[in-house]
Structure formats: C-alpha cells, structure tokens
PDB file of C-alpha atoms in Angstrom:
ATOM      1  CA  UNK A   1     -16.295  18.186  29.419  1.00 70.00           C
ATOM      2  CA  UNK A   2     -18.140  21.436  30.215  1.00 85.00           C
ATOM      3  CA  UNK A   3     -19.568  24.227  28.120  1.00 94.00           C
ATOM      4  CA  UNK A   4     -17.225  26.538  26.249  1.00 96.00           C
ATOM      5  CA  UNK A   5     -17.700  30.176  27.238  1.00 96.00           C
ATOM      6  CA  UNK A   6     -16.785  33.152  25.070  1.00 96.00           C
ATOM      7  CA  UNK A   7     -14.569  36.099  25.959  1.00 95.00           C
ATOM      8  CA  UNK A   8     -17.444  38.566  25.746  1.00 92.00           C
ATOM      9  CA  UNK A   9     -18.707  37.066  28.984  1.00 93.00           C
ATOM     10  CA  UNK A  10     -15.589  38.353  30.778  1.00 94.00           C
ATOM     11  CA  UNK A  11     -14.376  41.319  28.752  1.00 92.00           C
ATOM     12  CA  UNK A  12     -16.337  44.421  27.850  1.00 84.00           C
ATOM     13  CA  UNK A  13     -16.833  45.773  24.363  1.00 73.00           C
ATOM     14  CA  UNK A  14     -15.249  49.105  23.559  1.00 60.00           C
TER      15      UNK A  14
ATOM     16  CA  UNK B   1       5.428  57.946   7.589  1.00 92.00           C
ATOM     17  CA  UNK B   2       5.938  54.666   9.382  1.00 97.00           C
ATOM     18  CA  UNK B   3       9.110  52.576   9.300  1.00 98.00           C
ATOM     19  CA  UNK B   4      10.232  49.778  11.611  1.00 98.00           C
ATOM     20  CA  UNK B   5      13.332  47.657  11.116  1.00 98.00           C
ATOM     21  CA  UNK B   6      14.151  44.437  12.940  1.00 96.00           C
ATOM     22  CA  UNK B   7      17.660  43.023  12.607  1.00 95.00           C
ATOM     23  CA  UNK B   8      16.332  39.515  13.126  1.00 95.00           C
ATOM     24  CA  UNK B   9      13.362  39.304  10.781  1.00 95.00           C
ATOM     25  CA  UNK B  10      12.654  35.721  11.719  1.00 95.00           C
ATOM     26  CA  UNK B  11      11.200  36.968  15.027  1.00 96.00           C
ATOM     27  CA  UNK B  12       8.426  38.756  13.135  1.00 96.00           C
ATOM     28  CA  UNK B  13       8.003  35.707  10.904  1.00 97.00           C
ATOM     29  CA  UNK B  14       7.611  33.468  13.974  1.00 96.00           C
ATOM     30  CA  UNK B  15       5.031  35.824  15.484  1.00 97.00           C
ATOM     31  CA  UNK B  16       2.931  35.733  12.317  1.00 97.00           C
ATOM     32  CA  UNK B  17       3.276  31.936  12.182  1.00 97.00           C
ATOM     33  CA  UNK B  18       2.151  31.772  15.811  1.00 97.00           C
ATOM     34  CA  UNK B  19      -1.091  33.684  15.250  1.00 97.00           C
ATOM     35  CA  UNK B  20      -2.109  32.809  11.692  1.00 97.00           C
ATOM     36  CA  UNK B  21      -4.158  29.753  12.648  1.00 96.00           C
ATOM     37  CA  UNK B  22      -6.121  31.741  15.236  1.00 97.00           C
ATOM     38  CA  UNK B  23      -6.893  35.052  13.575  1.00 96.00           C
ATOM     39  CA  UNK B  24      -7.326  35.870   9.892  1.00 94.00           C
ATOM     40  CA  UNK B  25      -7.790  39.609   9.408  1.00 94.00           C
ATOM     41  CA  UNK B  26      -6.408  42.011  12.016  1.00 96.00           C
ATOM     42  CA  UNK B  27      -5.764  45.672  12.649  1.00 96.00           C
ATOM     43  CA  UNK B  28      -2.151  46.401  13.559  1.00 96.00           C
ATOM     44  CA  UNK B  29      -1.891  49.673  15.464  1.00 96.00           C
ATOM     45  CA  UNK B  30       1.314  51.574  14.824  1.00 97.00           C
ATOM     46  CA  UNK B  31       2.006  54.387  17.285  1.00 97.00           C
ATOM     47  CA  UNK B  32       5.139  56.405  18.093  1.00 97.00           C
ATOM     48  CA  UNK B  33       5.859  53.975  20.957  1.00 96.00           C
ATOM     49  CA  UNK B  34       5.462  50.676  19.129  1.00 97.00           C
ATOM     50  CA  UNK B  35       3.254  48.170  17.360  1.00 97.00           C
ATOM     51  CA  UNK B  36       0.275  46.412  18.853  1.00 96.00           C
ATOM     52  CA  UNK B  37      -2.419  44.051  17.788  1.00 96.00           C
ATOM     53  CA  UNK B  38      -5.498  42.638  19.450  1.00 96.00           C
ATOM     54  CA  UNK B  39      -7.790  40.182  17.736  1.00 95.00           C
ATOM     55  CA  UNK B  40     -10.177  37.381  18.593  1.00 95.00           C
ATOM     56  CA  UNK B  41     -10.635  34.106  16.803  1.00 95.00           C
ATOM     57  CA  UNK B  42     -13.879  33.724  14.843  1.00 94.00           C
ATOM     58  CA  UNK B  43     -15.641  31.856  17.659  1.00 95.00           C
ATOM     59  CA  UNK B  44     -14.681  34.534  20.231  1.00 95.00           C
ATOM     60  CA  UNK B  45     -13.127  31.965  22.541  1.00 97.00           C
ATOM     61  CA  UNK B  46      -9.512  33.076  22.207  1.00 97.00           C
ATOM     62  CA  UNK B  47      -7.809  36.423  21.870  1.00 97.00           C
ATOM     63  CA  UNK B  48      -4.344  37.370  20.651  1.00 97.00           C
ATOM     64  CA  UNK B  49      -2.661  40.402  22.161  1.00 97.00           C
ATOM     65  CA  UNK B  50       0.712  41.470  20.827  1.00 97.00           C
ATOM     66  CA  UNK B  51       2.824  44.423  21.851  1.00 97.00           C
ATOM     67  CA  UNK B  52       6.223  45.250  20.390  1.00 98.00           C
ATOM     68  CA  UNK B  53       7.950  48.282  21.915  1.00 97.00           C
ATOM     69  CA  UNK B  54       9.869  50.667  19.696  1.00 97.00           C
ATOM     70  CA  UNK B  55      13.074  50.172  21.764  1.00 96.00           C
ATOM     71  CA  UNK B  56      13.385  46.629  20.469  1.00 96.00           C
ATOM     72  CA  UNK B  57      13.637  47.731  16.854  1.00 97.00           C
ATOM     73  CA  UNK B  58      16.904  48.649  15.196  1.00 97.00           C
ATOM     74  CA  UNK B  59      15.142  51.600  13.628  1.00 97.00           C
ATOM     75  CA  UNK B  60      11.659  52.860  14.443  1.00 98.00           C
ATOM     76  CA  UNK B  61       9.756  55.847  13.233  1.00 97.00           C
ATOM     77  CA  UNK B  62       6.024  56.496  13.375  1.00 97.00           C
ATOM     78  CA  UNK B  63       4.974  60.107  12.902  1.00 94.00           C
ATOM     79  CA  UNK B  64       1.333  59.568  13.720  1.00 94.00           C
ATOM     80  CA  UNK B  65      -0.977  56.774  14.845  1.00 95.00           C
ATOM     81  CA  UNK B  66      -1.861  54.402  12.029  1.00 96.00           C
ATOM     82  CA  UNK B  67      -4.262  51.475  11.855  1.00 95.00           C
ATOM     83  CA  UNK B  68      -3.018  48.910   9.384  1.00 96.00           C
ATOM     84  CA  UNK B  69      -5.754  46.426   8.435  1.00 96.00           C
ATOM     85  CA  UNK B  70      -4.073  43.335   7.149  1.00 97.00           C
ATOM     86  CA  UNK B  71      -4.809  39.743   6.201  1.00 97.00           C
ATOM     87  CA  UNK B  72      -2.647  37.571   8.440  1.00 96.00           C
ATOM     88  CA  UNK B  73      -3.177  34.696   6.021  1.00 96.00           C
ATOM     89  CA  UNK B  74      -1.588  36.730   3.233  1.00 96.00           C
ATOM     90  CA  UNK B  75       1.086  38.164   5.503  1.00 97.00           C
ATOM     91  CA  UNK B  76       2.071  34.602   6.447  1.00 97.00           C
ATOM     92  CA  UNK B  77       2.530  33.821   2.758  1.00 97.00           C
ATOM     93  CA  UNK B  78       4.790  36.858   2.346  1.00 97.00           C
ATOM     94  CA  UNK B  79       6.759  35.797   5.443  1.00 97.00           C
ATOM     95  CA  UNK B  80       7.862  32.696   3.537  1.00 96.00           C
ATOM     96  CA  UNK B  81      10.157  35.090   1.662  1.00 95.00           C
ATOM     97  CA  UNK B  82      12.029  35.890   4.896  1.00 95.00           C
ATOM     98  CA  UNK B  83      15.128  33.716   5.209  1.00 95.00           C
ATOM     99  CA  UNK B  84      17.153  32.889   8.308  1.00 93.00           C
ATOM    100  CA  UNK B  85      19.290  35.902   9.384  1.00 93.00           C
ATOM    101  CA  UNK B  86      17.400  38.342   7.132  1.00 97.00           C
ATOM    102  CA  UNK B  87      16.536  41.730   8.520  1.00 97.00           C
ATOM    103  CA  UNK B  88      12.969  42.899   7.964  1.00 98.00           C
ATOM    104  CA  UNK B  89      11.655  46.415   7.478  1.00 98.00           C
ATOM    105  CA  UNK B  90       7.971  47.332   7.558  1.00 98.00           C
ATOM    106  CA  UNK B  91       7.056  50.697   6.105  1.00 97.00           C
ATOM    107  CA  UNK B  92       4.192  52.729   4.708  1.00 96.00           C
ATOM    108  CA  UNK B  93       3.082  56.276   3.961  1.00 93.00           C
ATOM    109  CA  UNK B  94       0.719  58.283   6.154  1.00 90.00           C
ATOM    110  CA  UNK B  95      -2.455  57.338   4.270  1.00 91.00           C
ATOM    111  CA  UNK B  96      -1.415  53.862   3.257  1.00 94.00           C
ATOM    112  CA  UNK B  97      -3.117  51.457   0.870  1.00 96.00           C
ATOM    113  CA  UNK B  98      -0.340  48.913   1.261  1.00 97.00           C
ATOM    114  CA  UNK B  99       2.389  47.901   3.700  1.00 97.00           C
ATOM    115  CA  UNK B 100       5.861  47.491   2.227  1.00 98.00           C
ATOM    116  CA  UNK B 101       7.947  44.638   3.580  1.00 97.00           C
ATOM    117  CA  UNK B 102      11.644  44.628   2.798  1.00 98.00           C
ATOM    118  CA  UNK B 103      13.892  41.686   3.705  1.00 97.00           C
ATOM    119  CA  UNK B 104      17.631  41.841   3.371  1.00 97.00           C
ATOM    120  CA  UNK B 105      20.286  39.229   4.037  1.00 96.00           C
ATOM    121  CA  UNK B 106      23.301  39.888   6.259  1.00 94.00           C
ATOM    122  CA  UNK B 107      25.677  40.412   3.335  1.00 94.00           C
ATOM    123  CA  UNK B 108      23.328  43.055   1.925  1.00 93.00           C
ATOM    124  CA  UNK B 109      23.509  41.467  -1.507  1.00 94.00           C
ATOM    125  CA  UNK B 110      19.974  40.144  -1.594  1.00 96.00           C
ATOM    126  CA  UNK B 111      16.903  42.319  -1.077  1.00 97.00           C
ATOM    127  CA  UNK B 112      13.304  41.153  -1.310  1.00 96.00           C
ATOM    128  CA  UNK B 113      10.449  43.653  -1.347  1.00 97.00           C
ATOM    129  CA  UNK B 114       6.723  43.023  -1.271  1.00 97.00           C
ATOM    130  CA  UNK B 115       3.797  45.428  -0.959  1.00 97.00           C
ATOM    131  CA  UNK B 116       0.926  43.807   0.942  1.00 97.00           C
ATOM    132  CA  UNK B 117      -2.436  45.405   0.227  1.00 97.00           C
ATOM    133  CA  UNK B 118      -4.181  46.797   3.299  1.00 97.00           C
ATOM    134  CA  UNK B 119      -7.843  46.204   4.049  1.00 96.00           C
ATOM    135  CA  UNK B 120     -10.465  48.094   6.027  1.00 94.00           C
ATOM    136  CA  UNK B 121     -11.750  46.174   9.007  1.00 91.00           C
ATOM    137  CA  UNK B 122     -14.396  46.823  11.604  1.00 84.00           C
ATOM    138  CA  UNK B 123     -12.429  46.740  14.817  1.00 74.00           C
ATOM    139  CA  UNK B 124     -13.847  44.462  17.455  1.00 71.00           C
ATOM    140  CA  UNK B 125     -11.817  45.699  20.382  1.00 79.00           C
ATOM    141  CA  UNK B 126     -12.537  44.176  23.767  1.00 86.00           C
ATOM    142  CA  UNK B 127     -11.621  45.922  26.990  1.00 91.00           C
ATOM    143  CA  UNK B 128      -9.634  43.537  29.171  1.00 92.00           C
ATOM    144  CA  UNK B 129     -10.251  44.494  32.808  1.00 91.00           C
ATOM    145  CA  UNK B 130      -7.384  44.882  35.257  1.00 91.00           C
ATOM    146  CA  UNK B 131      -7.139  41.417  36.780  1.00 92.00           C
ATOM    147  CA  UNK B 132      -5.243  40.254  39.793  1.00 91.00           C
ATOM    148  CA  UNK B 133      -4.177  36.765  38.869  1.00 89.00           C
ATOM    149  CA  UNK B 134      -4.133  34.540  41.936  1.00 85.00           C
ATOM    150  CA  UNK B 135      -2.203  31.709  40.294  1.00 86.00           C
ATOM    151  CA  UNK B 136       0.806  32.231  38.097  1.00 86.00           C
ATOM    152  CA  UNK B 137       3.404  29.828  36.870  1.00 87.00           C
ATOM    153  CA  UNK B 138       6.344  30.097  34.530  1.00 89.00           C
ATOM    154  CA  UNK B 139       7.490  26.900  32.890  1.00 90.00           C
ATOM    155  CA  UNK B 140       9.539  25.626  29.983  1.00 92.00           C
ATOM    156  CA  UNK B 141       7.615  26.447  26.814  1.00 95.00           C
ATOM    157  CA  UNK B 142       8.747  23.313  25.001  1.00 96.00           C
ATOM    158  CA  UNK B 143       7.590  21.137  27.871  1.00 94.00           C
ATOM    159  CA  UNK B 144       4.206  22.886  28.025  1.00 95.00           C
ATOM    160  CA  UNK B 145       3.793  22.495  24.272  1.00 97.00           C
ATOM    161  CA  UNK B 146       4.626  18.781  24.358  1.00 97.00           C
ATOM    162  CA  UNK B 147       2.332  18.165  27.312  1.00 96.00           C
ATOM    163  CA  UNK B 148      -0.655  19.876  25.645  1.00 97.00           C
ATOM    164  CA  UNK B 149      -0.119  17.916  22.433  1.00 97.00           C
ATOM    165  CA  UNK B 150       0.018  14.608  24.288  1.00 96.00           C
ATOM    166  CA  UNK B 151      -3.017  15.366  26.432  1.00 96.00           C
ATOM    167  CA  UNK B 152      -5.054  16.353  23.345  1.00 96.00           C
ATOM    168  CA  UNK B 153      -4.692  12.782  22.106  1.00 94.00           C
ATOM    169  CA  UNK B 154      -6.470  11.686  25.285  1.00 95.00           C
ATOM    170  CA  UNK B 155      -9.074  14.392  25.838  1.00 95.00           C
ATOM    171  CA  UNK B 156     -10.482  17.610  24.363  1.00 95.00           C
ATOM    172  CA  UNK B 157     -10.386  19.394  27.704  1.00 96.00           C
ATOM    173  CA  UNK B 158      -7.725  19.869  30.349  1.00 97.00           C
ATOM    174  CA  UNK B 159      -8.178  21.051  33.906  1.00 96.00           C
ATOM    175  CA  UNK B 160      -5.430  23.313  35.232  1.00 94.00           C
ATOM    176  CA  UNK B 161      -4.662  23.419  38.915  1.00 91.00           C
ATOM    177  CA  UNK B 162      -1.872  25.553  40.282  1.00 80.00           C
ATOM    178  CA  UNK B 163      -1.078  25.229  44.006  1.00 73.00           C
ATOM    179  CA  UNK B 164       1.642  25.867  46.556  1.00 64.00           C
ATOM    180  CA  UNK B 165       3.970  23.144  45.471  1.00 70.00           C
ATOM    181  CA  UNK B 166       2.773  21.847  42.133  1.00 79.00           C
ATOM    182  CA  UNK B 167       0.970  22.505  38.890  1.00 85.00           C
ATOM    183  CA  UNK B 168      -1.389  19.794  37.700  1.00 93.00           C
ATOM    184  CA  UNK B 169      -2.903  19.200  34.279  1.00 96.00           C
ATOM    185  CA  UNK B 170      -5.784  16.712  34.493  1.00 96.00           C
ATOM    186  CA  UNK B 171      -7.757  15.115  31.673  1.00 96.00           C
ATOM    187  CA  UNK B 172     -10.793  12.878  31.472  1.00 93.00           C
ATOM    188  CA  UNK B 173     -11.831  11.245  28.220  1.00 85.00           C
ATOM    189  CA  UNK B 174     -13.503   8.214  26.716  1.00 88.00           C
ATOM    190  CA  UNK B 175     -10.466   6.063  27.337  1.00 91.00           C
ATOM    191  CA  UNK B 176     -10.016   7.040  30.963  1.00 95.00           C
ATOM    192  CA  UNK B 177      -8.628   9.784  33.145  1.00 96.00           C
ATOM    193  CA  UNK B 178      -5.217  10.949  34.313  1.00 96.00           C
ATOM    194  CA  UNK B 179      -3.012  13.869  35.138  1.00 96.00           C
ATOM    195  CA  UNK B 180       0.472  15.306  34.832  1.00 95.00           C
ATOM    196  CA  UNK B 181       1.713  16.876  38.024  1.00 92.00           C
ATOM    197  CA  UNK B 182       4.845  18.979  38.023  1.00 87.00           C
ATOM    198  CA  UNK B 183       6.484  19.884  41.330  1.00 79.00           C
ATOM    199  CA  UNK B 184       7.199  23.561  41.464  1.00 65.00           C
ATOM    200  CA  UNK B 185      10.252  23.169  43.630  1.00 56.00           C
ATOM    201  CA  UNK B 186      12.169  22.419  40.437  1.00 46.00           C
ATOM    202  CA  UNK B 187      13.707  25.424  38.722  1.00 48.00           C
ATOM    203  CA  UNK B 188      11.531  24.983  35.673  1.00 45.00           C
ATOM    204  CA  UNK B 189       8.332  25.978  37.382  1.00 50.00           C
ATOM    205  CA  UNK B 190       7.472  28.252  40.237  1.00 51.00           C
ATOM    206  CA  UNK B 191       4.379  29.834  41.665  1.00 49.00           C
ATOM    207  CA  UNK B 192       4.544  33.492  42.531  1.00 54.00           C
ATOM    208  CA  UNK B 193       1.409  33.503  44.683  1.00 49.00           C
ATOM    209  CA  UNK B 194       1.620  30.157  46.412  1.00 50.00           C
ATOM    210  CA  UNK B 195      -1.225  30.558  48.883  1.00 55.00           C
ATOM    211  CA  UNK B 196      -4.074  30.386  46.369  1.00 63.00           C
ATOM    212  CA  UNK B 197      -5.319  27.537  44.233  1.00 78.00           C
ATOM    213  CA  UNK B 198      -7.592  27.805  41.229  1.00 86.00           C
ATOM    214  CA  UNK B 199      -8.959  25.022  39.054  1.00 92.00           C
ATOM    215  CA  UNK B 200     -10.158  25.867  35.570  1.00 94.00           C
ATOM    216  CA  UNK B 201     -10.879  23.823  32.449  1.00 96.00           C
ATOM    217  CA  UNK B 202      -9.769  24.729  28.944  1.00 97.00           C
ATOM    218  CA  UNK B 203     -10.057  23.392  25.409  1.00 97.00           C
ATOM    219  CA  UNK B 204      -6.753  21.785  24.445  1.00 97.00           C
ATOM    220  CA  UNK B 205      -7.323  22.575  20.773  1.00 97.00           C
ATOM    221  CA  UNK B 206      -6.731  26.273  21.505  1.00 98.00           C
ATOM    222  CA  UNK B 207      -3.745  25.653  23.770  1.00 98.00           C
ATOM    223  CA  UNK B 208      -2.127  23.744  20.935  1.00 98.00           C
ATOM    224  CA  UNK B 209      -2.673  26.718  18.640  1.00 98.00           C
ATOM    225  CA  UNK B 210      -1.072  29.041  21.233  1.00 98.00           C
ATOM    226  CA  UNK B 211       1.901  26.721  21.503  1.00 96.00           C
ATOM    227  CA  UNK B 212       2.965  27.548  17.967  1.00 96.00           C
ATOM    228  CA  UNK B 213       4.629  30.493  19.731  1.00 97.00           C
ATOM    229  CA  UNK B 214       6.926  28.276  21.791  1.00 95.00           C
ATOM    230  CA  UNK B 215       9.973  28.928  19.613  1.00 93.00           C
ATOM    231  CA  UNK B 216       9.747  32.650  20.476  1.00 96.00           C
ATOM    232  CA  UNK B 217      10.706  32.068  24.090  1.00 96.00           C
ATOM    233  CA  UNK B 218      12.130  29.314  26.292  1.00 95.00           C
ATOM    234  CA  UNK B 219       9.538  30.098  28.900  1.00 94.00           C
ATOM    235  CA  UNK B 220       5.799  30.466  28.992  1.00 94.00           C
ATOM    236  CA  UNK B 221       3.852  32.155  31.759  1.00 93.00           C
ATOM    237  CA  UNK B 222       0.381  30.922  32.665  1.00 92.00           C
ATOM    238  CA  UNK B 223      -1.856  33.232  34.708  1.00 91.00           C
ATOM    239  CA  UNK B 224      -5.181  32.266  36.191  1.00 91.00           C
ATOM    240  CA  UNK B 225      -7.823  33.617  38.504  1.00 90.00           C
ATOM    241  CA  UNK B 226     -11.236  32.189  39.350  1.00 90.00           C
ATOM    242  CA  UNK B 227     -13.845  32.612  36.603  1.00 89.00           C
ATOM    243  CA  UNK B 228     -11.422  34.510  34.390  1.00 93.00           C
ATOM    244  CA  UNK B 229      -9.857  33.662  31.047  1.00 96.00           C
ATOM    245  CA  UNK B 230      -6.428  32.042  31.158  1.00 96.00           C
ATOM    246  CA  UNK B 231      -3.460  34.107  29.979  1.00 97.00           C
ATOM    247  CA  UNK B 232      -0.669  32.303  28.152  1.00 97.00           C
ATOM    248  CA  UNK B 233       2.217  34.699  27.756  1.00 97.00           C
ATOM    249  CA  UNK B 234       5.418  34.533  25.762  1.00 98.00           C
ATOM    250  CA  UNK B 235       8.075  37.189  26.093  1.00 96.00           C
ATOM    251  CA  UNK B 236       9.501  38.182  22.756  1.00 94.00           C
ATOM    252  CA  UNK B 237      13.148  38.847  23.562  1.00 87.00           C
ATOM    253  CA  UNK B 238      13.767  42.581  24.164  1.00 88.00           C
ATOM    254  CA  UNK B 239      10.814  43.448  21.949  1.00 95.00           C
ATOM    255  CA  UNK B 240       7.624  42.879  23.896  1.00 97.00           C
ATOM    256  CA  UNK B 241       5.014  40.240  24.645  1.00 98.00           C
ATOM    257  CA  UNK B 242       2.682  37.903  22.828  1.00 98.00           C
ATOM    258  CA  UNK B 243      -0.283  37.027  25.030  1.00 98.00           C
ATOM    259  CA  UNK B 244      -3.140  34.673  24.353  1.00 98.00           C
ATOM    260  CA  UNK B 245      -6.378  34.751  26.351  1.00 98.00           C
ATOM    261  CA  UNK B 246      -8.591  31.690  26.502  1.00 98.00           C
ATOM    262  CA  UNK B 247     -12.155  31.590  27.845  1.00 97.00           C
ATOM    263  CA  UNK B 248     -12.677  28.698  30.281  1.00 97.00           C
ATOM    264  CA  UNK B 249     -15.087  25.820  29.923  1.00 96.00           C
ATOM    265  CA  UNK B 250     -17.723  25.687  32.629  1.00 92.00           C
ATOM    266  CA  UNK B 251     -19.970  22.967  33.949  1.00 84.00           C
ATOM    267  CA  UNK B 252     -23.598  24.059  34.153  1.00 72.00           C
TER     268      UNK B 252
END
C-alpha cells in the first residue's frame, strides 16, 4: 500500500 | 477594525464543516483584500488552503492585517447557530481578544450574536512552491465523493491515473483489486494537458475528509504532477477557493 509521506518533504518551511 | 458580511451565511458554515475534521486550531489572516487560512492536519499529511476575496462579500472592511487564532472545533459549534438563509457577519476590533459572529435571518427579525474567544497559535506556515501540474481534471464533485467513499470500503489506498482520454482510480486490497475508469470525452470530466500521464497513490481516508466540501461546488478539480502532493480544489461561488493538498504514498 506504500509509505505515507508528509508535506514537509515537498514544501518548505517559512 | 475588521468586518465582513456574507449574505449567504451557510457558505461560511459549509466551509467550516468541510475543514473541521482535518484541522483543529488555525490562524485566519484578515487583510484588506480578503480572508485566508492555511493549516496542516496533525500528522502533516494534508493541508487546507482557503482564500476568500473581499469582492465576494456583501460588505468588507479590514483596516489593517490581522491574524485571528481560532479553534475550528469551537467555531463549528457556533456555526450550528447559523440557519438556512441567514446572513453572517464576522467582526472584531484592531487588537482583538474575540471574534464576533452575527447571524441574521432574511426578515431581519431574528439576530444571533456570539463572541468566540481568540487564541494565540504558533504559525506553521509552509511555502508551497510554484508547481506546473501536468495532469488536471475537473469532475462532478458528488461523483468524486461517492467514488472515494465506495473505494475506501475496499482499500485504504487509491492510485490515480489521469491520461489523454480517461481518469482511472485503482485500488488493491485484501479482498482483491479493481478500478473505476471514467472516459474524459464525457462533459463531466476533461483533461487540460492531455499529453502527460502521472500515476500517484493516496490515502482514501484523507480524500473522504476533503469530500465534505462537495456541497460547496458542483465541480472538483484534481491537479497532479510527478512526486508532488495532489491538489483537490473546490471553487466557492464568487468568493474564492478551498484547496486541499495531500502528500502521496510512495513505495520504497
């Protein structure tokens, strides 16, 4: 079913 | 001071209903041009992004930028006071400790007012990079909602594939595997960038939470690009957009 990623992997913190 | 009046208060009620199971405490940014909100769910898998432009309000005034920290859980409770056809006004002073919500019926003979206490929150703002989505599809929001609900009974994960002529939702679970393929030649669905195909997997649990927004719009737009979170977008009639971002599942 795959591993769930988080948004921090794609978006940068501000 | 800040004051924003919507003739149809149920729109705001629906928005709160559509995000309350994803995010609990949020900062609402009020600026002279409109209201916006960005918040992630506690597991940082999904993000809610709302923008309501000032033009969509019957009355809008915001003298200076304000950050209104608010419990969505509590706001949802207050929204129960909003009846069908009520107008809703949100207002507060320049250094607010509470947000005043006023609902009024069409006959103007019933007015409900509630002051919701504001809270101070650490903002956890993520920068969403400019993304060129290679696969986009607009489809009936009710159909998308129904499909996600049905697939969740069969599997936790769904694989999206958008191609030249179809969009395909595939699942694989303990009881077997299958897919729903919708031809895009029908009016209900169309690809804007037909030459590219992307396959990505997502947790259906989150898609079902996003679909609580389906009553805001007849259509939902899905945008995908390789190795990028999915965007599920609902247009809020003449007011703005409610977008959800969902991080994909990957196979190691």
